[in-house]
């Protein structure tokens, strides 16, 4: 564990861990690849893990402020980790993740995204983000990071319990402490916003054998889905007024995963409030591996389709739906 911490949700300290940079020249220059890991006190035994990737020109702290995956983790007792994008100024002008394009979307072919240096797209070979995420998950598993954090919390709980007993005349059994949490390798879920959603879909399709499901916001797929892909459930949440990643790209991604997941049927449901249609949820079902594909289109949302977000798209409105909780409810049913 490093000394680097960042605070969220009322002063919660979240430790940072780093792995060697898979690009040797960058590792030699001191730019490791790092992530933050949060394990809420309520976790016990085999624990699901959600990865949340931040957007371009952003960071885990800012992303977590409006997507509220930490609050969702506290309410539902799962761990969440936040990869940090490339921060080496020699590689990119701002924090980002880079993935290869080449996927056919309608009549277009996607390009590499989303790192830039001096106005030019950064070749994904200079960041190797697929390898980075794979190694971060392995680092969490191999080094039992979740269990170690759970043990720290257990010690803190015991100390608090002892203090309560010594200052109270009410006697209770202090030995009833929870089982240490550990990574449930069958329940690794991927989330992200914008560049992070693009990354979650790329990681999900290329590391499908270790991923239970993907549920991400304001993004779409850009990488060709590999032949070795194993169908996994996917949920996309997009605003119809998004002027950065158009909702049509999300629709094409939704249809593309439905094809490779060999889905047989489709349904749709309107979500209304006060007599108006706020959103429409489309779902392909009867898919291979039970890998359903869902698309939630928010009529008035733009590029930040979160309940706690703030819209940066002109004429867009902040959604009244907790789309992070909805994403969790979709993903968590699969393992």
XYZ file of C-alpha atoms in Angstrom:
335
model
C 0.000 0.000 0.000
C 1.306 3.453 -0.842
C 0.795 6.625 1.146
C -1.377 8.120 -1.597
C -4.978 8.516 -0.459
C -8.033 10.385 -1.595
C -11.118 11.241 0.423
C -14.760 10.731 -0.464
C -18.126 10.315 1.224
C -17.455 12.197 4.398
C -13.723 11.645 4.711
C -13.427 7.964 3.770
C -9.787 7.220 3.051
C -9.241 5.025 0.012
C -5.794 3.450 -0.455
C -3.904 3.523 -3.701
C -1.911 0.616 -5.124
C 0.451 0.604 -8.096
C 1.699 -2.012 -10.526
C 4.706 -1.870 -12.866
C 3.943 -0.094 -16.116
C 3.644 -2.696 -18.922
C 5.383 -0.223 -21.227
C 9.013 -0.668 -20.029
C 10.240 2.774 -21.095
C 7.476 4.438 -19.077
C 8.044 2.216 -16.062
C 11.729 3.176 -16.085
C 10.758 6.845 -16.053
C 8.798 6.315 -12.826
C 5.256 6.332 -14.186
C 3.620 3.305 -12.592
C -0.022 2.436 -13.277
C -2.140 2.858 -10.185
C -5.636 2.242 -8.890
C -7.714 2.968 -5.790
C -9.584 0.197 -3.977
C -12.568 0.736 -1.692
C -13.958 -2.056 0.504
C -16.979 -0.983 2.602
C -17.188 -2.257 6.189
C -20.320 -4.309 5.468
C -18.504 -6.763 3.172
C -18.001 -10.314 4.389
C -16.889 -13.538 2.736
C -16.787 -13.762 -1.097
C -17.263 -10.177 -2.277
C -18.215 -8.855 -5.746
C -15.824 -6.366 -7.353
C -16.814 -3.468 -9.617
C -14.259 -1.642 -11.749
C -15.148 1.984 -12.490
C -13.088 3.695 -15.224
C -13.050 7.480 -15.382
C -13.557 9.585 -18.477
C -10.963 11.418 -20.554
C -9.565 14.549 -18.889
C -10.913 13.260 -15.584
C -9.772 11.200 -12.586
C -11.215 8.681 -10.090
C -11.984 11.363 -7.496
C -14.037 13.506 -9.869
C -15.722 10.519 -11.492
C -16.774 9.035 -8.156
C -18.197 12.399 -7.088
C -21.058 12.234 -9.575
C -21.439 8.548 -10.416
C -21.732 7.514 -6.737
C -20.359 4.006 -7.159
C -18.904 4.311 -3.656
C -22.304 5.020 -2.119
C -23.767 2.167 -4.157
C -21.003 -0.122 -2.872
C -21.779 0.873 0.723
C -25.501 0.232 0.230
C -24.998 -3.122 -1.486
C -21.806 -4.412 0.192
C -19.399 -4.862 -2.709
C -15.858 -3.649 -3.400
C -15.022 -1.130 -6.110
C -11.720 -0.186 -7.671
C -10.832 2.859 -9.739
C -8.022 2.568 -12.319
C -6.083 5.752 -13.037
C -5.558 6.498 -16.715
C -2.272 7.449 -18.318
C -0.859 10.500 -16.517
C 2.568 10.714 -18.164
C 2.680 14.101 -19.971
C 5.157 12.634 -22.433
C 2.462 10.238 -23.617
C -0.798 12.195 -23.426
C -1.915 15.760 -22.755
C -4.394 14.740 -20.052
C -5.451 11.625 -18.060
C -7.024 9.044 -20.369
C -7.274 5.435 -21.479
C -6.454 4.399 -25.046
C -8.041 1.557 -27.001
C -7.822 0.399 -30.601
C -10.541 1.222 -33.083
C -11.417 -0.826 -36.111
C -14.942 -1.902 -35.233
C -17.456 -1.451 -38.047
C -20.365 0.741 -36.932
C -22.915 1.051 -39.704
C -20.981 2.403 -42.689
C -18.210 3.783 -40.488
C -15.144 2.252 -38.901
C -14.211 3.422 -35.423
C -10.857 5.048 -34.688
C -8.479 4.690 -31.755
C -9.687 6.463 -28.622
C -9.262 8.368 -26.307
C -5.725 9.686 -25.641
C -4.219 12.599 -27.529
C -0.822 14.262 -27.647
C -0.404 17.576 -29.448
C -3.720 17.041 -31.230
C -2.871 13.557 -32.473
C -4.336 10.268 -31.322
C -2.001 8.215 -29.134
C -1.313 4.690 -30.361
C -2.806 2.253 -27.812
C 0.496 0.345 -27.818
C 1.928 3.263 -25.829
C -0.545 2.713 -22.991
C -1.466 -1.000 -23.207
C -4.572 -0.360 -21.141
C -6.074 -3.818 -21.727
C -2.963 -5.328 -20.165
C -3.022 -2.733 -17.385
C -6.578 -3.567 -16.300
C -5.900 -7.300 -16.496
C -2.859 -6.918 -14.244
C -4.683 -4.662 -11.798
C -7.409 -7.280 -11.309
C -4.720 -9.919 -10.904
C -2.934 -7.704 -8.353
C -6.133 -7.402 -6.311
C -6.628 -11.167 -6.430
C -3.041 -12.372 -6.004
C -2.204 -10.011 -3.142
C -5.550 -10.503 -1.395
C -6.114 -6.745 -1.314
C -9.790 -7.030 -0.376
C -9.071 -9.392 2.523
C -6.291 -7.137 3.831
C -8.523 -4.073 3.811
C -11.305 -6.127 5.385
C -8.899 -7.174 8.164
C -7.985 -3.551 8.858
C -11.676 -2.696 9.147
C -12.263 -5.711 11.407
C -9.501 -4.537 13.748
C -11.022 -1.073 13.779
C -14.455 -2.593 14.501
C -13.073 -4.638 17.398
C -11.374 -1.601 18.902
C -14.634 0.355 18.704
C -16.557 -2.555 20.222
C -14.085 -2.813 23.121
C -14.450 0.893 23.820
C -18.226 0.601 23.813
C -18.148 -2.297 26.278
C -15.799 -0.538 28.675
C -18.006 2.537 28.760
C -21.374 0.810 29.004
C -23.145 -1.316 31.596
C -24.844 -3.297 28.812
C -22.997 -6.537 28.134
C -22.953 -8.133 24.706
C -20.799 -10.619 22.867
C -17.876 -8.791 21.306
C -16.562 -11.928 19.679
C -19.247 -11.922 16.967
C -17.130 -10.283 14.297
C -17.753 -10.669 10.615
C -15.859 -13.015 8.315
C -13.084 -11.363 6.339
C -14.058 -10.337 2.814
C -12.344 -11.870 -0.199
C -12.622 -11.391 -3.936
C -15.412 -13.408 -5.532
C -13.684 -14.103 -8.854
C -16.999 -15.110 -10.418
C -18.477 -11.649 -9.812
C -16.168 -9.108 -11.457
C -18.200 -6.312 -13.049
C -17.057 -3.457 -15.276
C -18.391 0.103 -15.262
C -17.230 3.462 -16.529
C -18.216 6.812 -17.960
C -17.502 8.045 -21.497
C -13.874 7.040 -22.216
C -14.317 4.724 -19.228
C -17.386 3.086 -20.778
C -15.470 2.573 -24.009
C -12.775 0.957 -21.875
C -15.205 -1.209 -19.910
C -16.679 -2.586 -23.145
C -13.208 -3.207 -24.586
C -11.990 -4.975 -21.451
C -15.238 -6.915 -21.171
C -15.105 -8.248 -24.713
C -11.380 -9.102 -24.616
C -11.300 -10.501 -21.078
C -14.776 -12.029 -21.189
C -13.683 -15.263 -19.522
C -13.060 -13.378 -16.241
C -15.855 -10.765 -16.437
C -19.397 -11.409 -15.197
C -21.070 -8.378 -16.833
C -20.582 -4.800 -18.081
C -22.824 -1.885 -17.106
C -21.537 1.525 -18.194
C -22.616 5.068 -19.055
C -22.322 7.413 -22.053
C -20.124 5.253 -24.244
C -20.029 2.669 -26.988
C -17.803 -0.066 -28.341
C -14.888 0.795 -30.641
C -12.783 -2.395 -30.616
C -13.629 -5.373 -32.831
C -15.081 -8.128 -30.648
C -12.558 -11.007 -30.779
C -13.354 -14.521 -31.949
C -12.589 -15.950 -28.506
C -15.230 -13.732 -26.905
C -17.598 -15.531 -24.526
C -21.042 -13.871 -24.333
C -21.442 -11.661 -21.250
C -24.389 -9.449 -20.227
C -24.092 -5.780 -21.180
C -26.066 -2.712 -20.100
C -25.602 0.737 -21.635
C -26.986 3.980 -20.213
C -26.992 6.926 -22.609
C -28.559 10.349 -22.909
C -30.369 11.146 -26.141
C -29.035 14.719 -26.030
C -25.419 13.624 -25.673
C -23.350 15.701 -28.112
C -20.046 13.945 -27.400
C -20.885 10.280 -27.868
C -24.143 10.149 -29.787
C -26.801 7.774 -28.559
C -26.891 6.213 -32.038
C -23.449 4.757 -31.327
C -24.841 3.194 -28.150
C -27.727 1.747 -30.176
C -25.298 0.170 -32.633
C -23.223 -1.201 -29.762
C -26.388 -2.610 -28.191
C -27.296 -4.361 -31.453
C -23.728 -5.594 -32.012
C -23.569 -7.320 -28.625
C -27.035 -8.755 -29.175
C -25.744 -10.375 -32.376
C -22.599 -11.889 -30.850
C -24.590 -12.964 -27.778
C -27.026 -14.713 -30.141
C -30.076 -13.100 -28.570
C -33.436 -14.303 -29.850
C -35.977 -11.771 -28.608
C -36.285 -8.064 -27.805
C -38.602 -6.065 -25.599
C -38.906 -2.415 -24.582
C -40.417 -0.572 -21.639
C -41.209 3.103 -21.173
C -40.273 4.713 -17.869
C -42.683 7.535 -17.019
C -43.101 10.190 -14.352
C -45.774 12.872 -14.105
C -47.320 11.677 -17.341
C -44.164 12.120 -19.449
C -41.758 9.540 -20.843
C -38.400 9.969 -19.092
C -36.632 7.014 -20.671
C -37.036 3.843 -22.667
C -35.304 0.623 -21.693
C -34.638 -1.845 -24.493
C -33.596 -5.418 -23.719
C -32.524 -8.369 -25.812
C -33.172 -11.659 -24.028
C -33.048 -15.416 -24.609
C -29.338 -15.001 -25.319
C -26.437 -17.440 -25.236
C -25.029 -17.901 -21.695
C -28.068 -15.954 -20.450
C -26.089 -12.885 -21.571
C -28.899 -10.366 -21.984
C -28.160 -6.961 -23.494
C -29.911 -3.799 -22.312
C -29.960 -0.156 -23.396
C -31.431 2.623 -21.258
C -32.006 5.797 -23.284
C -32.762 8.919 -21.236
C -34.788 11.426 -23.233
C -33.528 14.640 -21.617
C -30.022 13.631 -20.519
C -26.758 14.548 -22.201
C -23.229 13.281 -21.628
C -23.530 12.799 -17.846
C -26.600 10.570 -17.372
C -26.313 10.254 -13.584
C -28.725 11.266 -10.836
C -25.964 13.134 -8.978
C -24.427 14.512 -12.142
C -24.399 17.970 -13.649
C -25.153 18.314 -17.333
C -22.535 19.860 -19.607
C -24.648 19.376 -22.732
C -26.709 22.353 -23.870
C -30.473 21.929 -23.301
C -29.924 18.659 -21.406
C -31.314 17.996 -17.944
C -29.970 15.986 -15.025
C -31.856 12.712 -14.781
C -34.128 11.988 -11.819
C -33.282 8.261 -11.975
C -30.445 6.677 -10.019
C -28.833 5.080 -13.043
C -25.866 3.804 -11.029
C -28.157 1.751 -8.803
C -30.006 0.572 -11.930
C -26.695 -0.482 -13.480
C -25.775 -2.393 -10.330
C -29.152 -4.138 -10.236
C -28.594 -5.274 -13.823
C -24.988 -6.426 -13.417
C -25.330 -8.026 -9.980
C -27.870 -10.598 -11.147
C -25.178 -12.314 -13.252
C -22.259 -14.490 -12.190
